[in-house]
Amino acid sequence: MPSLKDLRARISSVKNTRKITSAMKMVAASKLRRAQDAAEAARPYAVRMERMLGNLASSVHGQAGAPKLLSGTGRSDRHLIVVMTADRGLCGGFNTNVARNARLMVRELLAEGKDVKLLCVGRKGRDALKRDYGALILKTWEGVNRRGVAFASADEVAQHVLDQFTSDNFDVCTVIYNKFKSAISQEVTRQQLVPFPVPEVSGTPGSTGEQKALYEYEPSEEGILADLLPKNVAMQVFSSMLESDASEQGARMAAMDNATRNAGDMINKLTTQYNRARQANITKELIEIISGAEAV
Amino acid sequence: MAETLEFELVSPEKLLVSEAVGMVVVPGSEGDFGALPQHSPLLSTVRPGVISIYQQGKVSRRIFVAGGFAEVTEDRCTVLAEEAVPVEDITADMVDQRLQAAKDALQEADSPLDKAAAESRLRIAEALAAARD
C-alpha cells in the first residue's frame, strides 16, 4: 500500500506527463495542417510533370535509344532502397512500420541472392536498421523536415541516387515511406524510382491522348527526356517526403491523443486510490482516539 | 479565336502564377519563343532567363527562372521551373553572392560531375545578373 505522499507524487507526475503529451498533440496538429498544405501546393507541379512525362515516355518507350532511367539496365540484381522515416519518435508505429517493411524487403532480396544497399532519410530508420543491416547503409540524411520539407533536400537525396545510378552501382531503386491516407491512418508504401514505371497514357481518355502525336519537341524528344527524368526522380522523392512528413504529424497527433487520454484515466484511478487511502487514514485515527478515550 | 492564353508557372513547392495573358515570352533552350493563343503544341526545355508576360501588348510582369520545362498548347502555356523570382525582387547582393558561390564551387570542383554542376550554377548566376540589368 503506497503512502499518501507517494500517491500525491505519482498524481502530480502523471499530470505533468499529460500536459506534455497534450501540448505535443497540439503542436503536431498545427504542423499537420502545414504539412498538408505543402503537399497540396506541390501537387500542380507533380501533375503537370507526369503529363509531360507520360507524353514523352510513351513515344520513346521500347526504342533502343531510350534513356536508362526509363528502360532500366536490363537487370534487377542490385537494389537500392531509400528508407524514409522521421527523425524523432513518439509517433506510434510510424517508424517501426517502415523499418519492418524495409527489413522484410531486404531479407527477401538477400534470400534471392541479390545485392542490396540502403539510404536512410530520417534518423529513426537508420537506428532501427543499423543493428541488422548496418553494413548496407550508404548514407543517412537527418533533419529534412525540421522546418517544413524543402525541395532542396529532396534534390540532394535524388542527386545522390542519380550519381549512384550513373556510376552503375544499382539496377533498381525503391522508396519505402508512409503514404498519408488520413490524419489517423498511414500506409507503408513501396514506390519504384528507377527505372521509372511508364504511366499508362493510353488508358486516360481526353486531351493528353489526342494531343500526344502533335507535339513539337525542342531540342528533341530524347533531349527533353534526358533532362526531365532526373527532375522527375527529385520530384518523386520530394512528394514522398511530403507524404511522409504529413503522415508523421498525423501519427504523432494520434499517438499523443491516446497518451493524453491514458494519462487522464491514470489520474482518475490514482485519485480514487488516494482518496480511499486518505479516508482509511482518517478512520484509523478516529478509531485510535475513540478507543483511547474508552480505555480511560 | 481565343484572345488570351492560360499561363501557369509552377515550382515544386507551389503554383506561382496562374492567369490569362496576351502573350508570354519564354527563354527556350534553343532560343526565346513567344507563345500566343493558337500556338502549335510544343514541349521545350527552358534555359535560365527571364519570362516576360504581356498584357494588351505591354510587358506586365517579368519573372526570372533558373531553367525548367515549358509545355505549350493552343490555349495553355505551362512552365515547370525549379526556381522563380520576380525580376524586381532580385537584389545586387543576391546576384553577387550566387556568382561568388558558383565561382568558388567551380574552383573546388575536381570530378567532371561536380564541374558540370558548378558550371550550370554559374550559368544560372550569370543569367540572374543579366536579368537585373
Short mmCIF file of C-alpha atoms in Angstrom, two decimals:
data_model
loop_
_atom_site.label_atom_id
_atom_site.label_comp_id
_atom_site.label_asym_id
_atom_site.label_seq_id
_atom_site.Cartn_x
_atom_site.Cartn_y
_atom_site.Cartn_z
CA MET A 1 0.00 0.00 0.00
CA PRO A 2 1.68 3.19 -1.16
CA SER A 3 1.69 6.07 1.29
CA LEU A 4 -0.29 9.24 0.72
CA LYS A 5 2.83 11.16 -0.10
CA ASP A 6 3.85 8.63 -2.77
CA LEU A 7 0.42 8.79 -4.32
CA ARG A 8 0.48 12.58 -4.42
CA ALA A 9 3.84 12.48 -6.17
CA ARG A 10 2.56 9.95 -8.70
CA ILE A 11 -0.51 12.01 -9.45
CA SER A 12 1.44 15.19 -10.00
CA SER A 13 3.96 13.42 -12.23
CA VAL A 14 1.21 11.90 -14.38
CA LYS A 15 -0.40 15.33 -14.60
CA ASN A 16 2.84 16.74 -15.92
CA THR A 17 3.06 13.96 -18.47
CA ARG A 18 -0.44 14.73 -19.59
CA LYS A 19 0.43 18.38 -20.04
CA ILE A 20 3.38 17.46 -22.22
CA THR A 21 1.50 14.95 -24.36
CA SER A 22 -1.41 17.29 -24.88
CA ALA A 23 0.98 20.09 -25.89
CA MET A 24 2.72 17.73 -28.31
CA LYS A 25 -0.63 16.78 -29.74
CA MET A 26 -1.48 20.41 -30.32
CA VAL A 27 1.88 21.09 -31.97
CA ALA A 28 1.51 18.02 -34.19
CA ALA A 29 -1.98 19.11 -35.20
CA SER A 30 -0.78 22.51 -36.36
CA LYS A 31 2.24 21.01 -38.11
CA LEU A 32 -0.05 18.52 -39.77
CA ARG A 33 -2.07 21.31 -41.27
CA ARG A 34 1.05 22.95 -42.61
CA ALA A 35 2.35 19.67 -43.98
CA GLN A 36 -0.94 19.03 -45.71
CA ASP A 37 -0.88 22.49 -47.24
CA ALA A 38 2.64 21.89 -48.51
CA ALA A 39 1.61 18.57 -50.02
CA GLU A 40 -1.34 20.29 -51.64
CA ALA A 41 0.87 23.05 -53.06
CA ALA A 42 3.24 20.55 -54.63
CA ARG A 43 0.51 18.74 -56.45
CA PRO A 44 0.18 21.01 -59.55
CA TYR A 45 3.85 20.55 -60.39
CA ALA A 46 3.66 16.79 -59.97
CA VAL A 47 0.51 16.55 -62.09
CA ARG A 48 1.96 18.59 -64.93
CA MET A 49 5.27 16.83 -64.84
CA GLU A 50 3.53 13.50 -65.00
CA ARG A 51 1.52 14.68 -68.00
CA MET A 52 4.62 15.78 -69.89
CA LEU A 53 6.50 12.65 -68.97
CA GLY A 54 3.59 10.46 -69.96
CA ASN A 55 3.56 12.05 -73.40
CA LEU A 56 7.25 11.69 -73.88
CA ALA A 57 7.72 8.30 -72.34
CA SER A 58 5.08 6.58 -74.39
CA SER A 59 6.61 7.87 -77.60
CA VAL A 60 10.15 6.85 -76.69
CA HIS A 61 9.30 3.69 -74.77
CA GLY A 62 10.56 0.48 -76.26
CA GLN A 63 13.04 2.16 -78.55
CA ALA A 64 16.65 1.09 -78.40
CA GLY A 65 17.95 4.52 -77.51
CA ALA A 66 15.61 5.06 -74.58
CA PRO A 67 17.37 6.54 -71.55
CA LYS A 68 18.43 4.07 -68.90
CA LEU A 69 16.43 5.84 -66.20
CA LEU A 70 13.33 4.86 -68.14
CA SER A 71 14.17 1.46 -69.54
CA GLY A 72 16.45 0.27 -66.74
CA THR A 73 19.74 -1.52 -67.05
CA GLY A 74 18.02 -4.70 -68.13
CA ARG A 75 18.81 -6.45 -64.87
CA SER A 76 17.48 -6.39 -61.35
CA ASP A 77 20.40 -7.81 -59.40
CA ARG A 78 21.35 -4.78 -57.40
CA HIS A 79 18.80 -2.88 -55.38
CA LEU A 80 18.95 0.48 -53.70
CA ILE A 81 16.30 1.13 -51.08
CA VAL A 82 15.55 4.58 -49.72
CA VAL A 83 14.02 4.24 -46.27
CA MET A 84 12.07 7.31 -45.29
CA THR A 85 11.29 7.78 -41.61
CA ALA A 86 11.14 10.56 -39.04
CA ASP A 87 14.00 11.95 -37.00
CA ARG A 88 12.04 11.70 -33.80
CA GLY A 89 9.97 9.07 -32.09
CA LEU A 90 6.80 9.31 -30.01
CA CYS A 91 4.62 8.87 -33.04
CA GLY A 92 3.14 5.43 -32.60
CA GLY A 93 4.01 2.80 -35.15
CA PHE A 94 5.14 5.32 -37.75
CA ASN A 95 8.85 4.50 -37.75
CA THR A 96 8.58 0.84 -36.81
CA ASN A 97 6.20 0.09 -39.65
CA VAL A 98 8.56 1.48 -42.26
CA ALA A 99 11.55 -0.21 -40.66
CA ARG A 100 9.76 -3.54 -40.51
CA ASN A 101 8.73 -3.28 -44.14
CA ALA A 102 12.27 -2.36 -45.15
CA ARG A 103 13.74 -5.23 -43.16
CA LEU A 104 11.32 -7.62 -44.82
CA MET A 105 12.24 -6.38 -48.27
CA VAL A 106 15.97 -6.59 -47.58
CA ARG A 107 15.60 -10.11 -46.25
CA GLU A 108 13.61 -11.21 -49.29
CA LEU A 109 16.08 -9.69 -51.72
CA LEU A 110 19.10 -11.10 -49.92
CA ALA A 111 17.44 -14.53 -49.89
CA GLU A 112 17.11 -14.28 -53.65
CA GLY A 113 20.83 -13.69 -53.80
CA LYS A 114 20.55 -10.04 -54.79
CA ASP A 115 22.72 -7.19 -53.73
CA VAL A 116 21.09 -4.57 -51.50
CA LYS A 117 22.16 -1.12 -50.41
CA LEU A 118 20.26 1.29 -48.20
CA LEU A 119 19.87 5.03 -47.99
CA CYS A 120 18.18 6.38 -44.89
CA VAL A 121 16.23 9.59 -44.73
CA GLY A 122 15.48 10.21 -41.07
CA ARG A 123 17.42 9.19 -38.01
CA LYS A 124 14.94 6.67 -36.64
CA GLY A 125 15.08 4.49 -39.72
CA ARG A 126 18.83 4.32 -39.53
CA ASP A 127 18.75 3.47 -35.85
CA ALA A 128 16.27 0.68 -36.44
CA LEU A 129 18.18 -0.85 -39.35
CA LYS A 130 21.68 -0.28 -38.06
CA ARG A 131 21.82 -3.43 -35.97
CA ASP A 132 20.83 -5.91 -38.65
CA TYR A 133 21.97 -4.23 -41.83
CA GLY A 134 24.40 -1.55 -40.70
CA ALA A 135 26.92 -2.55 -43.34
CA LEU A 136 24.43 -1.91 -46.14
CA ILE A 137 23.64 1.68 -45.21
CA LEU A 138 25.42 4.03 -47.58
CA LYS A 139 24.27 7.35 -46.28
CA THR A 140 21.83 8.97 -43.88
CA TRP A 141 20.13 12.33 -44.05
CA GLU A 142 18.74 13.99 -40.97
CA GLY A 143 16.55 16.97 -40.28
CA VAL A 144 14.88 17.15 -43.70
CA ASN A 145 11.55 18.19 -42.24
CA ARG A 146 12.71 20.27 -39.32
CA ARG A 147 11.37 23.44 -40.90
CA GLY A 148 8.99 22.04 -43.42
CA VAL A 149 10.20 19.94 -46.32
CA ALA A 150 12.29 21.94 -48.80
CA PHE A 151 12.74 20.86 -52.38
CA ALA A 152 16.47 21.38 -51.95
CA SER A 153 16.74 18.49 -49.50
CA ALA A 154 14.79 16.20 -51.82
CA ASP A 155 17.07 17.27 -54.64
CA GLU A 156 20.10 16.35 -52.57
CA VAL A 157 18.81 12.84 -51.97
CA ALA A 158 17.79 12.47 -55.60
CA GLN A 159 21.20 13.68 -56.74
CA HIS A 160 22.84 11.02 -54.65
CA VAL A 161 20.59 8.35 -56.12
CA LEU A 162 21.32 9.58 -59.65
CA ASP A 163 25.06 9.68 -59.02
CA GLN A 164 24.93 6.08 -57.86
CA PHE A 165 22.98 5.19 -60.97
CA THR A 166 25.32 6.92 -63.39
CA SER A 167 28.28 5.20 -61.81
CA ASP A 168 26.38 1.94 -62.36
CA ASN A 169 26.03 0.89 -58.72
CA PHE A 170 22.46 -0.37 -58.79
CA ASP A 171 19.72 -1.50 -61.15
CA VAL A 172 16.52 -0.82 -59.28
CA CYS A 173 15.76 1.88 -56.74
CA THR A 174 12.74 1.80 -54.44
CA VAL A 175 11.49 4.24 -51.82
CA ILE A 176 9.72 2.98 -48.73
CA TYR A 177 7.66 5.61 -46.98
CA ASN A 178 4.40 6.25 -45.15
CA LYS A 179 1.70 7.37 -47.51
CA PHE A 180 -0.73 9.81 -45.99
CA LYS A 181 -4.27 8.44 -46.06
CA SER A 182 -5.91 10.47 -43.34
CA ALA A 183 -4.85 12.19 -40.14
CA ILE A 184 -5.12 8.94 -38.26
CA SER A 185 -4.06 6.37 -40.82
CA GLN A 186 -0.93 5.90 -42.84
CA GLU A 187 0.03 3.20 -45.25
CA VAL A 188 3.54 1.94 -45.79
CA THR A 189 4.20 2.18 -49.49
CA ARG A 190 6.95 0.96 -51.76
CA GLN A 191 7.48 3.06 -54.82
CA GLN A 192 9.87 2.32 -57.61
CA LEU A 193 12.02 5.28 -58.62
CA VAL A 194 14.38 3.76 -61.12
CA PRO A 195 13.63 2.54 -63.72
CA PHE A 196 10.64 4.82 -63.95
CA PRO A 197 7.40 2.89 -64.41
CA VAL A 198 5.79 4.34 -67.54
CA PRO A 199 2.34 5.72 -66.76
CA GLU A 200 -0.48 4.37 -68.87
CA VAL A 201 -1.27 7.32 -71.11
CA SER A 202 -3.48 5.41 -73.48
CA GLY A 203 -5.70 4.48 -70.54
CA THR A 204 -6.66 8.08 -69.84
CA PRO A 205 -9.06 9.42 -72.43
CA GLY A 206 -9.21 13.09 -73.39
CA SER A 207 -6.75 15.81 -74.18
CA THR A 208 -3.44 14.12 -73.37
CA GLY A 209 -4.14 11.15 -75.60
CA GLU A 210 -5.29 13.21 -78.58
CA GLN A 211 -2.58 15.81 -78.48
CA LYS A 212 0.19 13.34 -78.00
CA ALA A 213 1.32 12.95 -81.55
CA LEU A 214 1.11 16.64 -82.35
CA TYR A 215 3.79 17.98 -80.06
CA GLU A 216 6.86 19.61 -81.41
CA TYR A 217 9.91 18.95 -79.35
CA GLU A 218 12.66 21.38 -78.68
CA PRO A 219 15.50 20.35 -78.64
CA SER A 220 14.44 16.71 -79.23
CA GLU A 221 12.36 14.08 -77.50
CA GLU A 222 15.45 12.37 -76.16
CA GLY A 223 17.00 15.65 -75.10
CA ILE A 224 13.99 16.72 -73.11
CA LEU A 225 13.61 13.29 -71.64
CA ALA A 226 17.23 13.24 -70.51
CA ASP A 227 16.53 16.46 -68.61
CA LEU A 228 13.10 15.57 -67.39
CA LEU A 229 13.80 12.13 -65.95
CA PRO A 230 16.31 13.23 -63.29
CA LYS A 231 13.96 16.06 -62.37
CA ASN A 232 11.22 13.53 -62.03
CA VAL A 233 13.29 11.43 -59.64
CA ALA A 234 13.76 14.53 -57.48
CA MET A 235 10.07 15.26 -57.68
CA GLN A 236 9.14 11.72 -56.64
CA VAL A 237 11.50 11.92 -53.69
CA PHE A 238 10.06 15.30 -52.80
CA SER A 239 6.47 14.15 -52.89
CA SER A 240 7.23 11.07 -50.82
CA MET A 241 8.99 13.31 -48.31
CA LEU A 242 5.92 15.49 -48.12
CA GLU A 243 3.67 12.48 -47.68
CA SER A 244 5.96 11.10 -45.03
CA ASP A 245 6.05 14.42 -43.19
CA ALA A 246 2.27 14.73 -43.18
CA SER A 247 1.96 11.11 -42.05
CA GLU A 248 4.45 11.66 -39.26
CA GLN A 249 2.50 14.58 -37.86
CA GLY A 250 -0.74 12.65 -38.18
CA ALA A 251 0.72 9.63 -36.45
CA ARG A 252 2.17 11.76 -33.69
CA MET A 253 -1.11 13.54 -33.20
CA ALA A 254 -2.98 10.24 -32.85
CA ALA A 255 -0.34 8.76 -30.55
CA MET A 256 -0.30 11.81 -28.32
CA ASP A 257 -4.08 11.94 -28.23
CA ASN A 258 -4.05 8.37 -26.95
CA ALA A 259 -1.35 9.14 -24.44
CA THR A 260 -3.29 12.13 -23.15
CA ARG A 261 -6.37 10.03 -22.72
CA ASN A 262 -4.44 7.28 -20.95
CA ALA A 263 -2.88 9.81 -18.62
CA GLY A 264 -6.36 11.13 -17.79
CA ASP A 265 -7.56 7.61 -16.93
CA MET A 266 -4.49 7.02 -14.85
CA ILE A 267 -5.07 10.25 -12.92
CA ASN A 268 -8.67 9.26 -12.18
CA LYS A 269 -7.57 5.86 -10.94
CA LEU A 270 -4.82 7.28 -8.79
CA THR A 271 -7.09 9.96 -7.37
CA THR A 272 -9.63 7.34 -6.31
CA GLN A 273 -6.89 5.34 -4.70
CA TYR A 274 -5.56 8.44 -2.98
CA ASN A 275 -8.96 9.38 -1.57
CA ARG A 276 -9.54 5.86 -0.31
CA ALA A 277 -6.19 5.83 1.43
CA ARG A 278 -6.88 9.24 2.93
CA GLN A 279 -10.25 8.17 4.26
CA ALA A 280 -8.80 4.94 5.64
CA ASN A 281 -6.23 7.01 7.46
CA ILE A 282 -8.85 9.29 8.97
CA THR A 283 -10.96 6.32 10.06
CA LYS A 284 -7.95 4.70 11.61
CA GLU A 285 -7.08 7.84 13.55
CA LEU A 286 -10.67 8.20 14.76
CA ILE A 287 -10.71 4.60 15.96
CA GLU A 288 -7.47 5.20 17.78
CA ILE A 289 -8.82 8.31 19.50
CA ILE A 290 -12.14 6.71 20.42
CA SER A 291 -10.59 3.52 21.71
CA GLY A 292 -8.08 5.65 23.62
CA ALA A 293 -10.92 7.62 25.23
CA GLU A 294 -12.79 4.46 26.09
CA ALA A 295 -9.78 2.98 27.79
CA VAL A 296 -9.51 5.98 30.13
CA MET B 1 -10.24 32.68 -81.67
CA ALA B 2 -9.35 32.90 -78.03
CA GLU B 3 -7.91 36.26 -77.08
CA THR B 4 -5.88 35.04 -74.17
CA LEU B 5 -3.68 32.19 -73.13
CA GLU B 6 -3.80 30.45 -69.76
CA PHE B 7 -0.32 30.86 -68.39
CA GLU B 8 0.86 28.79 -65.44
CA LEU B 9 4.20 28.91 -63.72
CA VAL B 10 4.69 26.14 -61.19
CA SER B 11 7.59 25.28 -58.92
CA PRO B 12 7.80 22.08 -56.89
CA GLU B 13 6.77 23.99 -53.80
CA LYS B 14 3.80 25.87 -55.20
CA LEU B 15 1.79 27.27 -58.06
CA LEU B 16 3.36 30.68 -58.64
CA VAL B 17 1.38 32.24 -61.43
CA SER B 18 -1.89 31.20 -62.96
CA GLU B 19 -3.54 33.83 -65.11
CA ALA B 20 -4.89 34.64 -68.52
CA VAL B 21 -2.31 36.54 -70.54
CA GLY B 22 -1.97 38.01 -74.01
CA MET B 23 1.44 36.56 -74.70
CA VAL B 24 4.40 35.10 -72.87
CA VAL B 25 8.00 35.05 -74.00
CA VAL B 26 9.83 32.03 -72.65
CA PRO B 27 13.62 31.56 -72.82
CA GLY B 28 13.71 28.16 -74.52
CA SER B 29 16.97 26.25 -74.66
CA GLU B 30 17.06 26.72 -78.44
CA GLY B 31 16.16 30.39 -78.30
CA ASP B 32 13.40 32.53 -76.87
CA PHE B 33 9.94 31.86 -78.12
CA GLY B 34 6.75 33.81 -77.72
CA ALA B 35 3.60 31.88 -77.01
CA LEU B 36 0.38 33.41 -78.27
CA PRO B 37 -3.08 31.86 -78.31
CA GLN B 38 -3.35 29.19 -81.03
CA HIS B 39 0.30 28.30 -80.75
CA SER B 40 1.05 24.84 -82.04
CA PRO B 41 1.72 22.25 -79.33
CA LEU B 42 5.31 22.40 -78.18
CA LEU B 43 7.45 20.88 -75.47
CA SER B 44 10.70 22.61 -74.75
CA THR B 45 13.40 22.79 -72.14
CA VAL B 46 13.95 26.22 -70.63
CA ARG B 47 17.34 27.81 -70.04
CA PRO B 48 18.00 30.22 -67.15
CA GLY B 49 16.49 33.54 -68.12
CA VAL B 50 13.52 35.82 -67.87
CA ILE B 51 9.92 35.04 -68.70
CA SER B 52 8.03 38.12 -69.84
CA ILE B 53 4.29 38.22 -69.53
CA TYR B 54 2.49 40.54 -71.94
CA GLN B 55 -0.93 42.02 -71.31
CA GLN B 56 -2.50 44.14 -74.05
CA GLY B 57 0.77 44.35 -75.90
CA LYS B 58 2.77 45.56 -72.92
CA VAL B 59 5.05 43.72 -70.53
CA SER B 60 3.14 43.35 -67.28
CA ARG B 61 5.47 41.09 -65.35
CA ARG B 62 8.96 39.76 -65.68
CA ILE B 63 9.99 36.64 -63.79
CA PHE B 64 13.40 35.05 -63.62
CA VAL B 65 13.52 31.24 -63.86
CA ALA B 66 16.54 29.04 -63.31
CA GLY B 67 15.64 26.58 -66.02
CA GLY B 68 12.90 24.00 -66.34
CA PHE B 69 10.39 22.87 -68.93
CA ALA B 70 7.67 24.51 -70.93
CA GLU B 71 4.61 22.97 -72.45
CA VAL B 72 2.57 24.98 -74.90
CA THR B 73 -0.80 24.01 -76.30
CA GLU B 74 -3.40 26.04 -78.21
CA ASP B 75 -4.87 27.68 -75.15
CA ARG B 76 -2.35 27.00 -72.43
CA CYS B 77 1.27 27.56 -71.58
CA THR B 78 2.74 25.75 -68.60
CA VAL B 79 6.24 26.32 -67.30
CA LEU B 80 7.73 23.97 -64.75
CA ALA B 81 10.53 25.85 -63.04
CA GLU B 82 12.69 24.85 -60.14
CA GLU B 83 13.27 28.34 -59.00
CA ALA B 84 11.45 31.50 -59.95
CA VAL B 85 11.99 35.06 -58.73
CA PRO B 86 10.18 38.18 -59.93
CA VAL B 87 12.78 40.41 -61.60
CA GLU B 88 12.01 43.35 -59.32
CA ASP B 89 12.91 41.21 -56.29
CA ILE B 90 16.42 40.46 -57.49
CA THR B 91 18.97 42.39 -55.46
CA ALA B 92 22.60 43.14 -56.18
CA ASP B 93 23.64 41.25 -53.03
CA MET B 94 21.81 38.15 -54.14
CA VAL B 95 23.49 38.22 -57.54
CA ASP B 96 26.96 38.78 -56.11
CA GLN B 97 26.50 36.06 -53.55
CA ARG B 98 25.46 33.50 -56.10
CA LEU B 99 28.10 34.46 -58.61
CA GLN B 100 30.74 34.12 -55.91
CA ALA B 101 29.36 30.81 -54.63
CA ALA B 102 29.25 29.40 -58.16
CA LYS B 103 32.80 30.53 -58.92
CA ASP B 104 34.05 29.03 -55.67
CA ALA B 105 32.29 25.77 -56.47
CA LEU B 106 33.91 25.74 -59.90
CA GLN B 107 37.33 26.27 -58.35
CA GLU B 108 36.87 23.45 -55.89
CA ALA B 109 35.27 21.02 -58.32
CA ASP B 110 37.56 18.11 -59.07
CA SER B 111 35.35 15.49 -60.70
CA PRO B 112 33.75 16.15 -64.09
CA LEU B 113 30.35 15.73 -62.48
CA ASP B 114 30.99 18.42 -59.87
CA LYS B 115 32.42 20.64 -62.55
CA ALA B 116 29.33 20.36 -64.70
CA ALA B 117 27.13 21.14 -61.70
CA ALA B 118 29.23 24.18 -60.83
CA GLU B 119 29.17 25.39 -64.42
CA SER B 120 25.41 25.20 -64.54
CA ARG B 121 25.25 27.13 -61.28
CA LEU B 122 27.48 29.77 -62.78
CA ARG B 123 25.27 29.99 -65.84
CA ILE B 124 22.24 30.48 -63.62
CA ALA B 125 24.02 33.16 -61.63
CA GLU B 126 25.12 34.94 -64.80
CA ALA B 127 21.60 34.83 -66.17
CA LEU B 128 20.38 36.25 -62.88
CA ALA B 129 22.89 39.09 -63.17
CA ALA B 130 21.78 39.75 -66.75
CA ALA B 131 18.13 39.72 -65.70
CA ARG B 132 18.75 42.51 -63.23
CA ASP B 133 20.15 44.92 -65.80
#
